[in-house]
Amino acid sequence: MSGEPIRALYTEADLPSDPEQAIGLPGEYPFTRGVYRSMYRGQLWTMRQFAGFGTAEETNERFRYLLEHGQTGLSTAFDMPSLMGHDSDHPRSLGEVGREGTAIDTVADMETLFAGIPVDEVSVSMTINAPAAIMLAFYVVAAERRGIGPEALAGTIQTDILKEYIAQKEWCFPVDPAMRVVTDMIEWCASAMPRWHPISISGYHIREAGSTAAQELAFTLKDGMTYVEQAVARGLDVDDFAPRLSFFFNAHIDFFEEIAKYRAARRIWARELRETFGAREERSWLMRFHTQTAGVSLTAQQPLNNIVRTAIEALAGVLGGTQSLHTNSFDEALALPTEEAVRVALRTQQIIAEETGVANTIDPLGGSYFVEALTDRMEEQAYEYFRKIDELGGMVEAVKRGFPQREIADAAFRYQQEVEVGIRGVVGVNRYVEGDDYATPILRIDPALEAKQIERVQSVRARRDGDAAAAALSALERAARDPDPKKMPRLLDAGRADVTEGELVQTLQSVFGSYTETPAF
């Protein structure tokens, strides 16, 4: 799919020159075959379906539905205003509240989102980046109000701001202060939240923007290494935080290329953490990652075909050794998924786990001539990109200069051109298009929910202690101006004073400023 040539036949000659060293065994350095010795024979991957729409009440109902149907972890989708740091009553939020995720403006919303859910027992993931520190503070305070301390909370928050500038384009602050906030949060979590992953370094959105598998691998790993560099420069010991870094990869439709990507990722990360950053603990070398099937591979035409695509992509994630998996719903090219579509997506994982036999043995494709050759080539391509990025002055400077953005745009253009001229076939789009699609029922968000959420946030502002809220915002502003990095305590205090997300973002922007993207062309 990436344009790399594939030979008709692979043989023993295509294995690494030293297979024992390069491939090894599961649970042993360099972890090409998996991060745990027993892998799925010991414990299956976490089945974590992404969910969020409307207000916190509606999403809480979907969370409960998923848990009742066998999901083993929660994953939260936020709406666009929340992702961009706007309250629901901000003028730019008009028409977007609760449309493609749930609206979370305050700690009160976070309390409602997880009402009745044992957050000290269920692992929770939150997909949010620019305001991630704010949402984590809201989550910690919401749990605190239930008598649950931060040390008991398990899960992940995405926080990968470099990926936003590269691919997803949801930012609040310029690159440098945004990186400082990320590092602040990593530092705080290292001491206060031992079960929490403070950052999920995300290739998923890089791939959704149109990158090749090799670009997804290279840019994601280089982002991860940049976060490590920043934390080490702050004075943190790499072994104090590296074990809680996690990754998030796409599972696209090119089956073997995806599997090779995951294997190469583990090997590169282990080597770089051990040899470049000097991590001494084996836990620091382990790349643990979540996988989501490719949203961009779903088609609005003949949407039932997407069930097959998702199953193949999910199988690639499993055979690639993922620790957590989300399977997309067949109707997601049309709208947020219905309950029926979500159930089919979850059942897809359960069928793979319980009926196919792929979890019966550890790394069943290990030693495959083709897979090992692809893994080596994927690794080579990643290091080629690392060299180019280093020549530009590192990942932060490369992002400012638009290098990864241009590479992804070029790859996306090539792929789309191949589809449109018919070189690359997509079933139901430019191949086998005959027949009518049946009318797929889709989830429709009630427009009245926007007014309901606006009333909620305005009600919180009206009933809170105004002096306490103002004092919390003033303290945050002083912290933002101060070179002392510890800003998480100020965000927690603001959450306790019922300050809204938008107020916090605006306060930080008054010090940090806003971001204007450098054109990629």
Short mmCIF file of C-alpha atoms in Angstrom, two decimals:
data_model
loop_
_atom_site.label_atom_id
_atom_site.label_comp_id
_atom_site.label_asym_id
_atom_site.label_seq_id
_atom_site.Cartn_x
_atom_site.Cartn_y
_atom_site.Cartn_z
CA MET A 1 0.00 0.00 0.00
CA SER A 2 2.93 2.36 0.68
CA GLY A 3 4.43 1.82 -2.74
CA GLU A 4 7.25 -0.44 -1.60
CA PRO A 5 8.01 -3.22 -4.11
CA ILE A 6 6.97 -6.73 -3.05
CA ARG A 7 8.72 -9.74 -4.54
CA ALA A 8 6.80 -12.81 -5.65
CA LEU A 9 8.64 -15.08 -3.23
CA TYR A 10 10.61 -14.75 -0.01
CA THR A 11 13.04 -17.36 1.31
CA GLU A 12 15.37 -18.00 4.20
CA ALA A 13 17.83 -15.61 2.55
CA ASP A 14 15.47 -12.74 3.45
CA LEU A 15 15.77 -13.32 7.19
CA PRO A 16 17.99 -10.95 9.22
CA SER A 17 21.69 -11.83 9.18
CA ASP A 18 21.45 -12.66 12.89
CA PRO A 19 17.84 -13.84 13.40
CA GLU A 20 18.35 -14.77 17.04
CA GLN A 21 19.45 -11.23 17.90
CA ALA A 22 17.01 -9.34 15.63
CA ILE A 23 13.92 -11.48 16.18
CA GLY A 24 14.56 -13.07 19.56
CA LEU A 25 11.80 -14.45 21.74
CA PRO A 26 8.58 -12.87 23.04
CA GLY A 27 9.16 -10.88 26.20
CA GLU A 28 12.89 -10.56 25.54
CA TYR A 29 14.95 -7.71 24.10
CA PRO A 30 14.49 -6.38 21.40
CA PHE A 31 10.82 -7.45 21.78
CA THR A 32 10.24 -7.90 18.04
CA ARG A 33 7.93 -10.81 18.89
CA GLY A 34 5.99 -9.08 21.66
CA VAL A 35 6.50 -7.33 24.97
CA TYR A 36 5.34 -10.22 27.20
CA ARG A 37 6.52 -13.81 27.30
CA SER A 38 3.04 -15.31 27.38
CA MET A 39 1.23 -12.62 25.32
CA TYR A 40 -2.43 -13.60 24.78
CA ARG A 41 -2.02 -17.04 26.33
CA GLY A 42 -1.64 -15.15 29.61
CA GLN A 43 -4.09 -12.31 29.04
CA LEU A 44 -6.07 -11.12 26.03
CA TRP A 45 -5.75 -7.59 24.74
CA THR A 46 -8.08 -4.98 26.27
CA MET A 47 -11.21 -4.49 24.17
CA ARG A 48 -11.66 -0.74 24.33
CA GLN A 49 -14.35 0.76 22.07
CA PHE A 50 -14.19 4.52 21.46
CA ALA A 51 -17.44 6.22 22.55
CA GLY A 52 -18.80 9.69 23.03
CA PHE A 53 -21.67 11.83 21.77
CA GLY A 54 -24.10 14.45 23.00
CA THR A 55 -23.75 15.35 26.65
CA ALA A 56 -22.13 13.40 29.45
CA GLU A 57 -25.43 11.63 30.24
CA GLU A 58 -25.76 10.07 26.78
CA THR A 59 -22.14 8.95 26.74
CA ASN A 60 -22.45 7.47 30.23
CA GLU A 61 -25.33 5.35 28.91
CA ARG A 62 -23.17 4.14 25.99
CA PHE A 63 -20.31 3.33 28.38
CA ARG A 64 -22.63 1.20 30.49
CA TYR A 65 -23.98 -0.52 27.36
CA LEU A 66 -20.47 -1.43 26.22
CA LEU A 67 -19.43 -2.74 29.63
CA GLU A 68 -22.59 -4.87 29.78
CA HIS A 69 -21.68 -6.39 26.39
CA GLY A 70 -18.19 -7.46 27.37
CA GLN A 71 -15.98 -4.43 26.79
CA THR A 72 -13.04 -4.43 29.19
CA GLY A 73 -11.94 -0.78 29.08
CA LEU A 74 -13.47 2.63 28.35
CA SER A 75 -12.30 5.08 25.71
CA THR A 76 -13.68 8.62 25.66
CA ALA A 77 -14.34 10.68 22.53
CA PHE A 78 -14.67 14.43 23.11
CA ASP A 79 -16.54 16.82 20.85
CA MET A 80 -14.76 19.39 18.70
CA PRO A 81 -15.25 22.36 21.06
CA SER A 82 -13.75 20.37 23.94
CA LEU A 83 -10.82 19.27 21.78
CA MET A 84 -10.16 22.87 20.77
CA GLY A 85 -10.45 24.26 24.30
CA HIS A 86 -13.80 26.06 23.86
CA ASP A 87 -16.72 25.96 26.26
CA SER A 88 -20.03 24.89 24.78
CA ASP A 89 -21.38 28.45 24.86
CA HIS A 90 -18.41 29.88 22.96
CA PRO A 91 -19.43 31.37 19.57
CA ARG A 92 -17.14 28.94 17.73
CA SER A 93 -18.91 25.98 19.35
CA LEU A 94 -22.20 26.76 17.62
CA GLY A 95 -23.55 23.66 15.87
CA GLU A 96 -20.69 21.42 17.03
CA VAL A 97 -21.59 20.66 20.65
CA GLY A 98 -21.83 16.89 21.17
CA ARG A 99 -21.70 16.18 17.44
CA GLU A 100 -18.63 13.96 17.15
CA GLY A 101 -17.93 13.25 20.79
CA THR A 102 -19.14 14.24 24.20
CA ALA A 103 -19.14 17.80 25.51
CA ILE A 104 -17.09 18.23 28.71
CA ASP A 105 -16.84 21.78 30.04
CA THR A 106 -16.44 21.30 33.80
CA VAL A 107 -15.66 18.84 36.57
CA ALA A 108 -19.44 18.44 36.98
CA ASP A 109 -19.61 17.07 33.41
CA MET A 110 -16.77 14.67 34.19
CA GLU A 111 -18.64 13.45 37.28
CA THR A 112 -21.72 12.78 35.17
CA LEU A 113 -19.68 11.05 32.45
CA PHE A 114 -18.42 8.40 34.88
CA ALA A 115 -21.38 8.24 37.26
CA GLY A 116 -21.93 4.70 38.51
CA ILE A 117 -18.72 3.45 36.86
CA PRO A 118 -16.00 2.13 39.22
CA VAL A 119 -13.14 4.26 37.93
CA ASP A 120 -10.77 2.66 40.43
CA GLU A 121 -11.46 -0.71 38.75
CA VAL A 122 -12.02 0.12 35.05
CA SER A 123 -9.19 1.39 32.86
CA VAL A 124 -10.15 4.67 31.16
CA SER A 125 -8.70 6.23 28.02
CA MET A 126 -9.25 9.83 26.92
CA THR A 127 -8.53 10.99 23.39
CA ILE A 128 -7.67 14.65 23.83
CA ASN A 129 -4.45 16.51 23.27
CA ALA A 130 -4.09 20.30 23.47
CA PRO A 131 -6.21 20.61 26.67
CA ALA A 132 -5.18 17.17 27.97
CA ALA A 133 -3.74 18.50 31.23
CA ILE A 134 -7.02 20.29 31.91
CA MET A 135 -9.14 17.19 31.23
CA LEU A 136 -6.87 15.05 33.39
CA ALA A 137 -7.24 17.57 36.21
CA PHE A 138 -11.03 17.43 35.82
CA TYR A 139 -10.94 13.61 35.92
CA VAL A 140 -8.75 13.55 39.04
CA VAL A 141 -11.00 16.05 40.84
CA ALA A 142 -14.15 14.16 39.80
CA ALA A 143 -12.69 10.96 41.28
CA GLU A 144 -11.51 12.88 44.35
CA ARG A 145 -15.11 13.97 45.02
CA ARG A 146 -15.99 10.25 45.17
CA GLY A 147 -13.19 9.57 47.65
CA ILE A 148 -10.88 7.99 45.04
CA GLY A 149 -7.29 9.25 44.96
CA PRO A 150 -5.20 9.70 41.80
CA GLU A 151 -2.99 6.78 42.74
CA ALA A 152 -5.98 4.43 42.19
CA LEU A 153 -6.82 5.64 38.67
CA ALA A 154 -5.65 3.52 35.72
CA GLY A 155 -5.72 4.48 32.08
CA THR A 156 -4.30 6.76 29.43
CA ILE A 157 -4.75 10.29 28.16
CA GLN A 158 -3.48 11.00 24.67
CA THR A 159 -1.66 14.35 25.20
CA ASP A 160 0.36 13.96 21.96
CA ILE A 161 0.54 17.60 20.89
CA LEU A 162 3.24 17.13 18.23
CA LYS A 163 0.84 14.86 16.35
CA GLU A 164 -1.71 17.66 16.36
CA TYR A 165 0.60 20.07 14.56
CA ILE A 166 1.58 17.29 12.15
CA ALA A 167 -1.79 15.77 11.34
CA GLN A 168 -4.97 16.39 13.31
CA LYS A 169 -4.74 20.20 13.60
CA GLU A 170 -6.41 20.65 16.99
CA TRP A 171 -4.22 22.98 19.04
CA CYS A 172 -4.58 25.73 21.63
CA PHE A 173 -1.05 27.11 22.09
CA PRO A 174 2.21 27.58 20.16
CA VAL A 175 4.50 24.57 19.96
CA ASP A 176 7.08 25.45 22.64
CA PRO A 177 4.71 26.31 25.54
CA ALA A 178 2.48 23.40 24.56
CA MET A 179 5.48 21.08 24.91
CA ARG A 180 6.21 22.55 28.35
CA VAL A 181 2.65 21.81 29.50
CA VAL A 182 2.97 18.22 28.26
CA THR A 183 6.22 17.78 30.16
CA ASP A 184 4.66 19.32 33.29
CA MET A 185 1.92 16.72 33.15
CA ILE A 186 4.34 13.83 32.60
CA GLU A 187 6.35 14.98 35.61
CA TRP A 188 3.28 15.26 37.85
CA CYS A 189 1.92 11.87 36.81
CA ALA A 190 5.29 10.22 37.45
CA SER A 191 4.90 10.93 41.15
CA ALA A 192 1.12 11.14 41.69
CA MET A 193 -0.47 8.59 39.30
CA PRO A 194 1.55 5.35 39.20
CA ARG A 195 -1.17 3.48 37.25
CA TRP A 196 -1.70 6.22 34.66
CA HIS A 197 -0.14 6.62 31.20
CA PRO A 198 0.22 10.41 30.84
CA ILE A 199 0.80 10.34 27.10
CA SER A 200 -0.24 8.05 24.26
CA ILE A 201 2.08 8.84 21.38
CA SER A 202 -0.24 8.60 18.45
CA GLY A 203 0.50 7.47 14.94
CA TYR A 204 -3.18 6.83 14.32
CA HIS A 205 -4.02 10.35 13.23
CA ILE A 206 -0.83 10.64 11.19
CA ARG A 207 -2.03 7.63 9.20
CA GLU A 208 -5.57 8.96 8.96
CA ALA A 209 -4.12 12.15 7.43
CA GLY A 210 -2.75 10.04 4.57
CA SER A 211 0.73 8.91 5.60
CA THR A 212 2.30 5.63 4.58
CA ALA A 213 2.92 2.93 7.18
CA ALA A 214 6.61 3.86 7.27
CA GLN A 215 5.82 7.54 7.81
CA GLU A 216 3.39 6.67 10.59
CA LEU A 217 6.10 4.56 12.22
CA ALA A 218 8.90 7.11 11.83
CA PHE A 219 7.03 10.27 12.83
CA THR A 220 5.34 8.58 15.79
CA LEU A 221 8.56 7.17 17.19
CA LYS A 222 10.40 10.46 16.66
CA ASP A 223 7.59 12.26 18.50
CA GLY A 224 7.99 9.78 21.35
CA MET A 225 11.75 10.27 21.50
CA THR A 226 11.23 14.04 21.57
CA TYR A 227 8.97 13.77 24.63
CA VAL A 228 11.64 11.65 26.31
CA GLU A 229 14.31 14.23 25.46
CA GLN A 230 12.18 17.02 26.92
CA ALA A 231 11.52 15.13 30.15
CA VAL A 232 15.18 14.18 30.57
CA ALA A 233 16.17 17.81 29.95
CA ARG A 234 13.74 18.76 32.74
CA GLY A 235 15.80 16.57 35.08
CA LEU A 236 13.59 13.48 35.19
CA ASP A 237 15.21 10.06 35.28
CA VAL A 238 14.11 8.19 32.16
CA ASP A 239 13.24 5.10 34.21
CA ASP A 240 10.87 7.16 36.36
CA PHE A 241 8.49 7.93 33.47
CA ALA A 242 9.32 5.81 30.39
CA PRO A 243 7.46 2.70 31.64
CA ARG A 244 4.22 4.72 31.54
CA LEU A 245 4.60 6.02 28.00
CA SER A 246 2.24 4.25 25.61
CA PHE A 247 1.60 4.33 21.88
CA PHE A 248 -1.43 4.34 19.60
CA PHE A 249 -1.19 2.94 16.08
CA ASN A 250 -3.47 2.57 13.10
CA ALA A 251 -4.38 -0.85 11.69
CA HIS A 252 -4.83 -0.30 7.96
CA ILE A 253 -5.92 -2.74 5.29
CA ASP A 254 -2.49 -3.90 4.01
CA PHE A 255 -2.34 -6.87 6.35
CA PHE A 256 1.33 -7.87 6.38
CA GLU A 257 2.68 -4.34 6.14
CA GLU A 258 0.78 -3.42 9.30
CA ILE A 259 2.10 -6.44 11.21
CA ALA A 260 5.66 -5.59 10.16
CA LYS A 261 5.13 -1.99 11.30
CA TYR A 262 4.26 -3.07 14.85
CA ARG A 263 7.21 -5.45 15.05
CA ALA A 264 9.64 -2.79 13.84
CA ALA A 265 8.18 -0.25 16.27
CA ARG A 266 8.89 -2.44 19.30
CA ARG A 267 12.42 -3.17 18.18
CA ILE A 268 13.33 0.45 17.45
CA TRP A 269 11.83 1.75 20.69
CA ALA A 270 13.64 -0.84 22.80
CA ARG A 271 16.96 -0.05 21.15
CA GLU A 272 16.59 3.73 21.39
CA LEU A 273 15.48 3.71 25.03
CA ARG A 274 18.29 1.40 26.05
CA GLU A 275 21.14 2.70 23.92
CA THR A 276 20.31 6.35 23.22
CA PHE A 277 18.56 7.35 26.44
CA GLY A 278 20.34 4.95 28.78
CA ALA A 279 17.23 3.43 30.34
CA ARG A 280 18.34 0.68 32.73
CA GLU A 281 15.00 -0.94 33.57
CA GLU A 282 13.53 -3.40 31.11
CA ARG A 283 10.07 -1.90 31.64
CA SER A 284 11.35 1.31 30.06
CA TRP A 285 12.27 -0.54 26.86
CA LEU A 286 8.80 -2.00 26.33
CA MET A 287 6.58 -0.41 23.71
CA ARG A 288 2.98 -1.06 24.75
CA PHE A 289 0.41 0.18 22.30
CA HIS A 290 -3.27 0.53 21.54
CA THR A 291 -4.53 -0.14 18.03
CA GLN A 292 -7.57 1.19 16.21
CA THR A 293 -8.72 -0.04 12.84
CA ALA A 294 -8.46 2.51 10.04
CA GLY A 295 -11.31 4.99 9.87
CA VAL A 296 -10.00 6.26 6.56
CA SER A 297 -10.39 2.80 5.02
CA LEU A 298 -14.16 2.81 5.67
CA THR A 299 -16.42 3.63 2.75
CA ALA A 300 -19.80 5.31 2.66
CA GLN A 301 -20.60 3.15 -0.37
CA GLN A 302 -21.71 -0.41 0.47
CA PRO A 303 -21.02 0.14 4.20
CA LEU A 304 -21.49 -3.51 5.16
CA ASN A 305 -18.17 -4.18 3.40
CA ASN A 306 -16.59 -2.24 6.26
CA ILE A 307 -17.30 -5.13 8.64
CA VAL A 308 -14.88 -7.25 6.59
CA ARG A 309 -12.29 -4.49 6.39
CA THR A 310 -12.43 -3.97 10.14
CA ALA A 311 -12.08 -7.68 10.88
CA ILE A 312 -8.97 -7.97 8.70
CA GLU A 313 -7.43 -4.85 10.22
CA ALA A 314 -8.21 -6.02 13.75
CA LEU A 315 -6.58 -9.37 13.01
CA ALA A 316 -3.45 -7.51 11.88
CA GLY A 317 -3.40 -5.65 15.19
CA VAL A 318 -3.72 -8.91 17.13
CA LEU A 319 -1.07 -10.74 15.10
CA GLY A 320 1.12 -7.66 15.51
CA GLY A 321 0.91 -7.97 19.29
CA THR A 322 -1.28 -5.05 20.40
CA GLN A 323 -2.14 -4.58 24.06
CA SER A 324 -5.48 -2.86 23.42
CA LEU A 325 -7.80 -2.73 20.44
CA HIS A 326 -10.67 -0.64 19.09
CA THR A 327 -12.66 -1.90 16.12
CA ASN A 328 -14.48 0.70 14.05
CA SER A 329 -18.18 0.35 13.33
CA PHE A 330 -19.36 -0.24 9.78
CA ASP A 331 -21.47 2.94 9.68
CA GLU A 332 -18.76 5.40 10.77
CA ALA A 333 -18.20 6.78 7.27
CA LEU A 334 -21.77 8.10 7.58
CA ALA A 335 -22.17 9.16 11.21
CA LEU A 336 -21.33 8.29 14.79
CA PRO A 337 -22.06 4.58 15.26
CA THR A 338 -25.41 3.16 16.29
CA GLU A 339 -25.64 0.67 19.15
CA GLU A 340 -26.09 -2.20 16.67
CA ALA A 341 -22.98 -1.20 14.72
CA VAL A 342 -20.94 -0.85 17.93
CA ARG A 343 -22.07 -4.29 19.06
CA VAL A 344 -20.98 -5.86 15.75
CA ALA A 345 -17.60 -4.12 16.06
CA LEU A 346 -17.11 -5.44 19.59
CA ARG A 347 -18.26 -8.93 18.58
CA THR A 348 -15.59 -8.84 15.85
CA GLN A 349 -12.90 -8.68 18.52
CA GLN A 350 -14.59 -11.36 20.58
CA ILE A 351 -14.77 -13.71 17.58
CA ILE A 352 -11.07 -13.16 16.85
CA ALA A 353 -10.26 -13.85 20.51
CA GLU A 354 -12.46 -16.88 21.08
CA GLU A 355 -13.09 -18.60 17.73
CA THR A 356 -10.15 -18.14 15.36
CA GLY A 357 -7.37 -19.72 17.43
CA VAL A 358 -4.90 -16.90 16.73
CA ALA A 359 -4.41 -16.33 20.46
CA ASN A 360 -3.49 -19.96 21.09
CA THR A 361 0.18 -19.51 20.26
CA ILE A 362 2.53 -16.58 20.80
CA ASP A 363 3.50 -14.55 17.70
CA PRO A 364 2.34 -17.10 15.10
CA LEU A 365 3.98 -15.15 12.24
CA GLY A 366 7.39 -14.89 13.89
CA GLY A 367 10.10 -16.17 11.53
CA SER A 368 7.98 -15.72 8.40
CA TYR A 369 10.39 -14.88 5.59
CA PHE A 370 8.04 -12.23 4.21
CA VAL A 371 7.10 -10.65 7.55
CA GLU A 372 10.69 -10.50 8.82
CA ALA A 373 11.89 -8.93 5.55
CA LEU A 374 9.10 -6.34 5.73
CA THR A 375 9.97 -5.64 9.36
CA ASP A 376 13.61 -4.98 8.45
CA ARG A 377 12.61 -2.69 5.58
CA MET A 378 10.18 -0.78 7.78
CA GLU A 379 12.94 -0.26 10.32
CA GLU A 380 15.33 0.99 7.61
CA GLN A 381 12.76 3.52 6.37
CA ALA A 382 12.17 4.80 9.90
CA TYR A 383 15.87 5.48 10.43
CA GLU A 384 16.06 7.21 7.05
CA TYR A 385 13.38 9.62 8.30
CA PHE A 386 15.12 10.01 11.68
CA ARG A 387 18.26 11.20 9.87
CA LYS A 388 16.33 13.75 7.83
CA ILE A 389 14.55 15.08 10.92
CA ASP A 390 17.81 15.35 12.87
CA GLU A 391 19.33 17.31 9.98
CA LEU A 392 16.49 19.81 10.37
CA GLY A 393 17.26 20.26 14.07
CA GLY A 394 14.92 17.70 15.61
CA MET A 395 11.21 17.01 15.55
CA VAL A 396 10.01 20.30 17.03
CA GLU A 397 11.95 22.29 14.43
CA ALA A 398 10.85 19.90 11.65
CA VAL A 399 7.22 20.46 12.63
CA LYS A 400 7.68 24.22 12.67
CA ARG A 401 9.15 23.99 9.16
CA GLY A 402 6.34 21.74 7.92
CA PHE A 403 8.49 18.75 6.99
CA PRO A 404 6.32 15.86 8.21
CA GLN A 405 3.22 17.75 7.06
CA ARG A 406 4.58 17.91 3.49
CA GLU A 407 5.62 14.27 3.47
CA ILE A 408 2.14 13.17 4.58
CA ALA A 409 0.40 15.48 2.10
CA ASP A 410 2.47 14.05 -0.76
CA ALA A 411 1.70 10.46 0.28
CA ALA A 412 -2.02 11.22 0.61
CA PHE A 413 -2.08 12.83 -2.82
CA ARG A 414 -0.33 9.85 -4.45
CA TYR A 415 -2.75 7.38 -2.87
CA GLN A 416 -5.88 9.32 -3.82
CA GLN A 417 -4.59 9.77 -7.35
CA GLU A 418 -4.13 5.98 -7.64
CA VAL A 419 -7.72 5.42 -6.49
CA GLU A 420 -9.19 8.02 -8.82
CA VAL A 421 -7.42 6.73 -11.95
CA GLY A 422 -8.23 3.15 -10.98
CA ILE A 423 -4.70 1.86 -10.35
CA ARG A 424 -5.67 1.01 -6.77
CA GLY A 425 -8.95 -0.80 -6.30
CA VAL A 426 -11.43 -0.07 -3.51
CA VAL A 427 -14.36 -2.49 -3.47
CA GLY A 428 -17.67 -0.69 -3.80
CA VAL A 429 -15.98 2.59 -4.78
CA ASN A 430 -14.11 1.93 -8.02
CA ARG A 431 -14.52 -1.88 -8.20
CA TYR A 432 -17.73 -3.95 -8.04
CA VAL A 433 -19.94 -0.91 -7.70
CA GLU A 434 -23.06 -2.53 -9.11
CA GLY A 435 -26.12 -2.84 -6.87
CA ASP A 436 -27.85 -0.42 -4.57
CA ASP A 437 -26.74 0.17 -1.00
CA TYR A 438 -29.43 -0.53 1.53
CA ALA A 439 -30.54 2.41 3.65
CA THR A 440 -28.17 2.25 6.63
CA PRO A 441 -29.78 3.57 9.82
CA ILE A 442 -27.53 6.22 11.34
CA LEU A 443 -27.26 7.86 14.73
CA ARG A 444 -28.64 11.40 14.77
CA ILE A 445 -27.68 13.80 17.55
CA ASP A 446 -30.67 15.68 18.95
CA PRO A 447 -30.04 19.41 18.35
CA ALA A 448 -31.70 20.11 21.71
CA LEU A 449 -28.65 18.63 23.46
CA GLU A 450 -26.59 21.68 22.55
CA ALA A 451 -28.95 24.03 24.39
CA LYS A 452 -28.99 21.59 27.32
CA GLN A 453 -25.19 21.61 27.54
CA ILE A 454 -24.99 25.39 27.28
CA GLU A 455 -27.44 25.65 30.16
CA ARG A 456 -25.28 23.21 32.17
CA VAL A 457 -22.06 25.17 31.82
CA GLN A 458 -23.76 28.49 32.52
CA SER A 459 -25.41 26.98 35.59
CA VAL A 460 -22.02 25.88 36.95
CA ARG A 461 -20.64 29.40 36.51
CA ALA A 462 -23.69 30.88 38.25
CA ARG A 463 -23.60 28.67 41.33
CA ARG A 464 -19.85 28.40 41.99
CA ASP A 465 -17.87 30.61 44.36
CA GLY A 466 -16.86 33.41 42.01
CA ASP A 467 -14.02 34.63 44.20
CA ALA A 468 -12.51 31.15 44.43
CA ALA A 469 -12.74 30.71 40.65
CA ALA A 470 -11.11 34.09 40.01
CA ALA A 471 -8.34 33.32 42.49
CA ALA A 472 -7.67 29.95 40.82
CA LEU A 473 -7.40 31.59 37.40
CA SER A 474 -5.04 34.26 38.73
CA ALA A 475 -2.84 31.58 40.29
CA LEU A 476 -2.75 29.70 36.98
CA GLU A 477 -1.77 32.85 35.09
CA ARG A 478 1.09 33.48 37.52
CA ALA A 479 2.22 29.88 37.14
CA ALA A 480 2.16 30.19 33.35
CA ARG A 481 4.45 33.22 33.55
CA ASP A 482 6.74 31.58 36.09
CA PRO A 483 9.62 29.40 34.79
CA ASP A 484 8.76 26.93 37.58
CA PRO A 485 7.22 24.05 35.63
CA LYS A 486 4.66 22.89 38.20
CA LYS A 487 1.33 23.91 36.65
CA MET A 488 -0.71 20.74 37.27
CA PRO A 489 -1.43 21.69 40.92
CA ARG A 490 -2.89 25.00 39.71
CA LEU A 491 -5.10 23.18 37.19
CA LEU A 492 -6.32 20.84 39.92
CA ASP A 493 -7.14 23.80 42.17
CA ALA A 494 -9.05 25.40 39.28
CA GLY A 495 -11.04 22.21 38.76
CA ARG A 496 -11.94 22.16 42.44
CA ALA A 497 -13.18 25.76 42.06
CA ASP A 498 -15.39 24.71 39.10
CA VAL A 499 -13.49 26.78 36.55
CA THR A 500 -14.44 25.79 33.01
CA GLU A 501 -12.15 24.37 30.34
CA GLY A 502 -12.56 27.44 28.14
CA GLU A 503 -11.63 29.79 30.97
CA LEU A 504 -8.48 27.81 31.67
CA VAL A 505 -7.43 27.73 28.01
CA GLN A 506 -8.05 31.46 27.59
CA THR A 507 -5.99 32.20 30.70
CA LEU A 508 -3.06 30.19 29.37
CA GLN A 509 -3.43 31.78 25.92
CA SER A 510 -3.16 35.21 27.53
CA VAL A 511 0.40 34.22 28.45
CA PHE A 512 1.38 31.71 25.76
CA GLY A 513 -0.41 33.23 22.77
CA SER A 514 -2.04 31.24 19.97
CA TYR A 515 -0.62 29.16 17.11
CA THR A 516 -0.56 29.93 13.40
CA GLU A 517 0.48 27.04 11.16
CA THR A 518 3.34 27.39 8.70
CA PRO A 519 1.99 26.43 5.23
CA ALA A 520 3.17 22.96 4.21
CA PHE A 521 3.75 24.03 0.59
#
